[in-house]
C-alpha atoms as a PDB file:
ATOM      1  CA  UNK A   1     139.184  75.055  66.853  1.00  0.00           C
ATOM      2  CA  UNK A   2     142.868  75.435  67.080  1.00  0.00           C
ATOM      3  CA  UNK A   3     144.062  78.502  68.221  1.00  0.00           C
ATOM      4  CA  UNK A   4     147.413  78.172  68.926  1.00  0.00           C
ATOM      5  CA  UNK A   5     149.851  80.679  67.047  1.00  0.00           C
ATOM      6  CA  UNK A   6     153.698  81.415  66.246  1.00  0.00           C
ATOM      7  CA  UNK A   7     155.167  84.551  65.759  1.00  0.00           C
ATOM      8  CA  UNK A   8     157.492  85.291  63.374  1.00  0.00           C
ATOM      9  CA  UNK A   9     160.098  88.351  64.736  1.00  0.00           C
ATOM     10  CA  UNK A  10     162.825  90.000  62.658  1.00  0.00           C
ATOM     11  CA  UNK A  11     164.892  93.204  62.510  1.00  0.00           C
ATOM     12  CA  UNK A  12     167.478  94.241  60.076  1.00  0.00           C
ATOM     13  CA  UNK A  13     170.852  94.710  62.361  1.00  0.00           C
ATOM     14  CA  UNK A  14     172.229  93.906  65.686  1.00  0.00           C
ATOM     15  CA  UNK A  15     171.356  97.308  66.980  1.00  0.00           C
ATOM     16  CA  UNK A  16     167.852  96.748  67.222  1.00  0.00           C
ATOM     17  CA  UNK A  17     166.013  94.642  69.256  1.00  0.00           C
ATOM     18  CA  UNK A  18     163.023  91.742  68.845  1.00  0.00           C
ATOM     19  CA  UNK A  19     161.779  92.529  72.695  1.00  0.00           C
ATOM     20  CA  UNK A  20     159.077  95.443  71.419  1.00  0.00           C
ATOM     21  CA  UNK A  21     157.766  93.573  68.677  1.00  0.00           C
ATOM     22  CA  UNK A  22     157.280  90.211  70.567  1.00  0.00           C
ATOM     23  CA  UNK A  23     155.550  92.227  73.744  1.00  0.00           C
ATOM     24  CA  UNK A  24     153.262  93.797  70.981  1.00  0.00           C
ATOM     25  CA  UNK A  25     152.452  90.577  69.128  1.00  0.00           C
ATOM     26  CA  UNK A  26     152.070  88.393  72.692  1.00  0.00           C
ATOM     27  CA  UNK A  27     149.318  91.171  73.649  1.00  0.00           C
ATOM     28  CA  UNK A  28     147.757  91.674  70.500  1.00  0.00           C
ATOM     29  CA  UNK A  29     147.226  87.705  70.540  1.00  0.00           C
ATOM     30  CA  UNK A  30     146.125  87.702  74.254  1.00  0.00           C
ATOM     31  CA  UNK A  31     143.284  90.178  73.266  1.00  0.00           C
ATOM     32  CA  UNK A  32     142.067  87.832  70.602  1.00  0.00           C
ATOM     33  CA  UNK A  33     142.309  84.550  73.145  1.00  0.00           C
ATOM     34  CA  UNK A  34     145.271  83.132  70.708  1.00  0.00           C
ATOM     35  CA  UNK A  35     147.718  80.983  72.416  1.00  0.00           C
ATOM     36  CA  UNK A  36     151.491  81.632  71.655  1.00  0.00           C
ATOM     37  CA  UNK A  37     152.778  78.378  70.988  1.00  0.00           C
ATOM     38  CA  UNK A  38     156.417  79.378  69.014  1.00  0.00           C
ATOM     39  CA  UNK A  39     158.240  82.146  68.314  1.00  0.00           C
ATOM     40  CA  UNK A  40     161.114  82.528  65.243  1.00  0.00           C
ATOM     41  CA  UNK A  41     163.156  85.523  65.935  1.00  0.00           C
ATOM     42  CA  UNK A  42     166.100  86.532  63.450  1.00  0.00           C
ATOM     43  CA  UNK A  43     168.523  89.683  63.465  1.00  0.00           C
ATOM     44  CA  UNK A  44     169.084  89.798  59.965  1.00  0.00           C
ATOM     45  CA  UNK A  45     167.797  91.179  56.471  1.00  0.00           C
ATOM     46  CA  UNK A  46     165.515  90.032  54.670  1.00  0.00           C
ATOM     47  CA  UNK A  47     166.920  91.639  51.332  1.00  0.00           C
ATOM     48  CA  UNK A  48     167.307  87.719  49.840  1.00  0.00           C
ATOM     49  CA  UNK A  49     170.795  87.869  49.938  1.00  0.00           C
ATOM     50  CA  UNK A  50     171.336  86.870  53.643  1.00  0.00           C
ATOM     51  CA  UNK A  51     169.520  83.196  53.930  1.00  0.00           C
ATOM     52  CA  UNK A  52     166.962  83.505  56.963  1.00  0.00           C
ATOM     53  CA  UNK A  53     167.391  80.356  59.007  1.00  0.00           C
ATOM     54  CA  UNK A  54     163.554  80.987  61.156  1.00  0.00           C
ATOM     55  CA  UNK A  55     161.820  81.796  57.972  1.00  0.00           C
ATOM     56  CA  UNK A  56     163.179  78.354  56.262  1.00  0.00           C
ATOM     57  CA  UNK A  57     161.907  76.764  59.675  1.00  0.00           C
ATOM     58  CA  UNK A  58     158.290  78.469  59.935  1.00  0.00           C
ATOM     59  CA  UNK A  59     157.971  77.757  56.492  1.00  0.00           C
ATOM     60  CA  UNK A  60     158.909  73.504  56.640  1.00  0.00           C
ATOM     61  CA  UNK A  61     157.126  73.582  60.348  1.00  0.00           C
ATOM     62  CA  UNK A  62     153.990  74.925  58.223  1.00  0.00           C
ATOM     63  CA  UNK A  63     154.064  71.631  55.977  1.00  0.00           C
ATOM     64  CA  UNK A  64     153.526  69.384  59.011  1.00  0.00           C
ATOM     65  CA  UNK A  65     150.363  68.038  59.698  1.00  0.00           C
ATOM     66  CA  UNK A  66     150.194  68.132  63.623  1.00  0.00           C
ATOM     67  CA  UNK A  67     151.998  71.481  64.064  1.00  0.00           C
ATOM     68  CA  UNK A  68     149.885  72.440  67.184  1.00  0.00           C
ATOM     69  CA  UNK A  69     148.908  75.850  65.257  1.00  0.00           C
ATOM     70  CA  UNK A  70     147.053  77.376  62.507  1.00  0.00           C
ATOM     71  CA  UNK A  71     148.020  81.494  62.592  1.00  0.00           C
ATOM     72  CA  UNK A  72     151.380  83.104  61.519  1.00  0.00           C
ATOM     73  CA  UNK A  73     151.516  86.686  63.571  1.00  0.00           C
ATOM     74  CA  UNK A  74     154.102  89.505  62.233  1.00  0.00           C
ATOM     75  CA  UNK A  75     154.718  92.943  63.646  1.00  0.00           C
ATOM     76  CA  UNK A  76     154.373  94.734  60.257  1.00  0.00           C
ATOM     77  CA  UNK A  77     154.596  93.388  56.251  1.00  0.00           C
ATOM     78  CA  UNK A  78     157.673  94.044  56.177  1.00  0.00           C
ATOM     79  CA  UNK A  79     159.019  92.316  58.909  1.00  0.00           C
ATOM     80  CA  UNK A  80     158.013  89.137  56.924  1.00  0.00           C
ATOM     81  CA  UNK A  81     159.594  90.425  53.715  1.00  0.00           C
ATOM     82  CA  UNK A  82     161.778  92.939  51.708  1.00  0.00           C
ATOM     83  CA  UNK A  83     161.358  91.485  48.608  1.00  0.00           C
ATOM     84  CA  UNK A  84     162.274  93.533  45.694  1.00  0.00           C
ATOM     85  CA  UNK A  85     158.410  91.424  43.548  1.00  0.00           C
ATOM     86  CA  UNK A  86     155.552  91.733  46.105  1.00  0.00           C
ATOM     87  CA  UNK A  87     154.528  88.617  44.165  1.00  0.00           C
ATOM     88  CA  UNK A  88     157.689  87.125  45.332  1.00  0.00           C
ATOM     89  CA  UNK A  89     156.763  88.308  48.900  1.00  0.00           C
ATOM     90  CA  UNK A  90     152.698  86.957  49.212  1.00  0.00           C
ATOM     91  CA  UNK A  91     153.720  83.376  47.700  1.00  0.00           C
ATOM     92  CA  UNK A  92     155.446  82.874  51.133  1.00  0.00           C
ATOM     93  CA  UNK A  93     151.862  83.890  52.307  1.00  0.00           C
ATOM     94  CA  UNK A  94     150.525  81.719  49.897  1.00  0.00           C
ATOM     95  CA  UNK A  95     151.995  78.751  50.638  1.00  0.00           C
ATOM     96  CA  UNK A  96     151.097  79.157  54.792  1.00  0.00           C
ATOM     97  CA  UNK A  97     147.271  79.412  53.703  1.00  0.00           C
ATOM     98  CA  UNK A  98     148.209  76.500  51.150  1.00  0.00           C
ATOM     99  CA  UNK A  99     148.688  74.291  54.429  1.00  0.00           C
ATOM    100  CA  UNK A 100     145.382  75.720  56.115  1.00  0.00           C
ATOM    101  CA  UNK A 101     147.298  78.737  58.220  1.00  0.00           C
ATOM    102  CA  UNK A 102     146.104  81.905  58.628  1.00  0.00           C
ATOM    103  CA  UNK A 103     148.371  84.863  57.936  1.00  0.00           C
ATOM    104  CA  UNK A 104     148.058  88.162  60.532  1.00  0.00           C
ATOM    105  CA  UNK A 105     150.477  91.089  60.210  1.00  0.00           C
END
């Protein structure tokens, strides 16, 4: 079984920093025997109106067959999204398991 995953870091402004989430998510993975195998990081928000370059990527990586990983790990909901429609927000979700990957936030 493939346990390779990518994790998926964001915060709002400039001011803050990825560092605590990534050392959270790397030892939250370690303790489940996960293997990091990516990591998208982006300093911007996710309001919709500011286009997230590493979401767009982890989402086309996700469509390809021989990605080398089957788990998505986010610091918290709503790292992954702001979205004003929580429908809006779990299709994203949707369309990871859609491709066989496994969603953990």
């Amino acid at each position: 079984m493939n346990d390779g995953v990518v994790l998926y870091l964001r915060v709002s402004t400039e001011d803050q920093d990825l560092e605590g989430q990534e050392a959270e998510l790397r030892a939250y993975a370690a303790t489940r025997n996960w293997t990091v195998v990516g990591t998208y990081r982006e300093k911007t928000t996710a309001s919709g109106r500011v286009e997230r370059d590493q979401f767009g990527q982890l989402l086309r990586d996700a469509a390809v067959p021989d990605r080398g990983w089957r788990r998505v790990l986010v610091w918290a909901l709503d790292r992954w999204s702001r979205d004003s429609s929580f429908v809006k927000a779990i299709g994203s979700i949707e369309q990871l398991e859609a491709e066989g990957i496994l969603f953990h936030s």
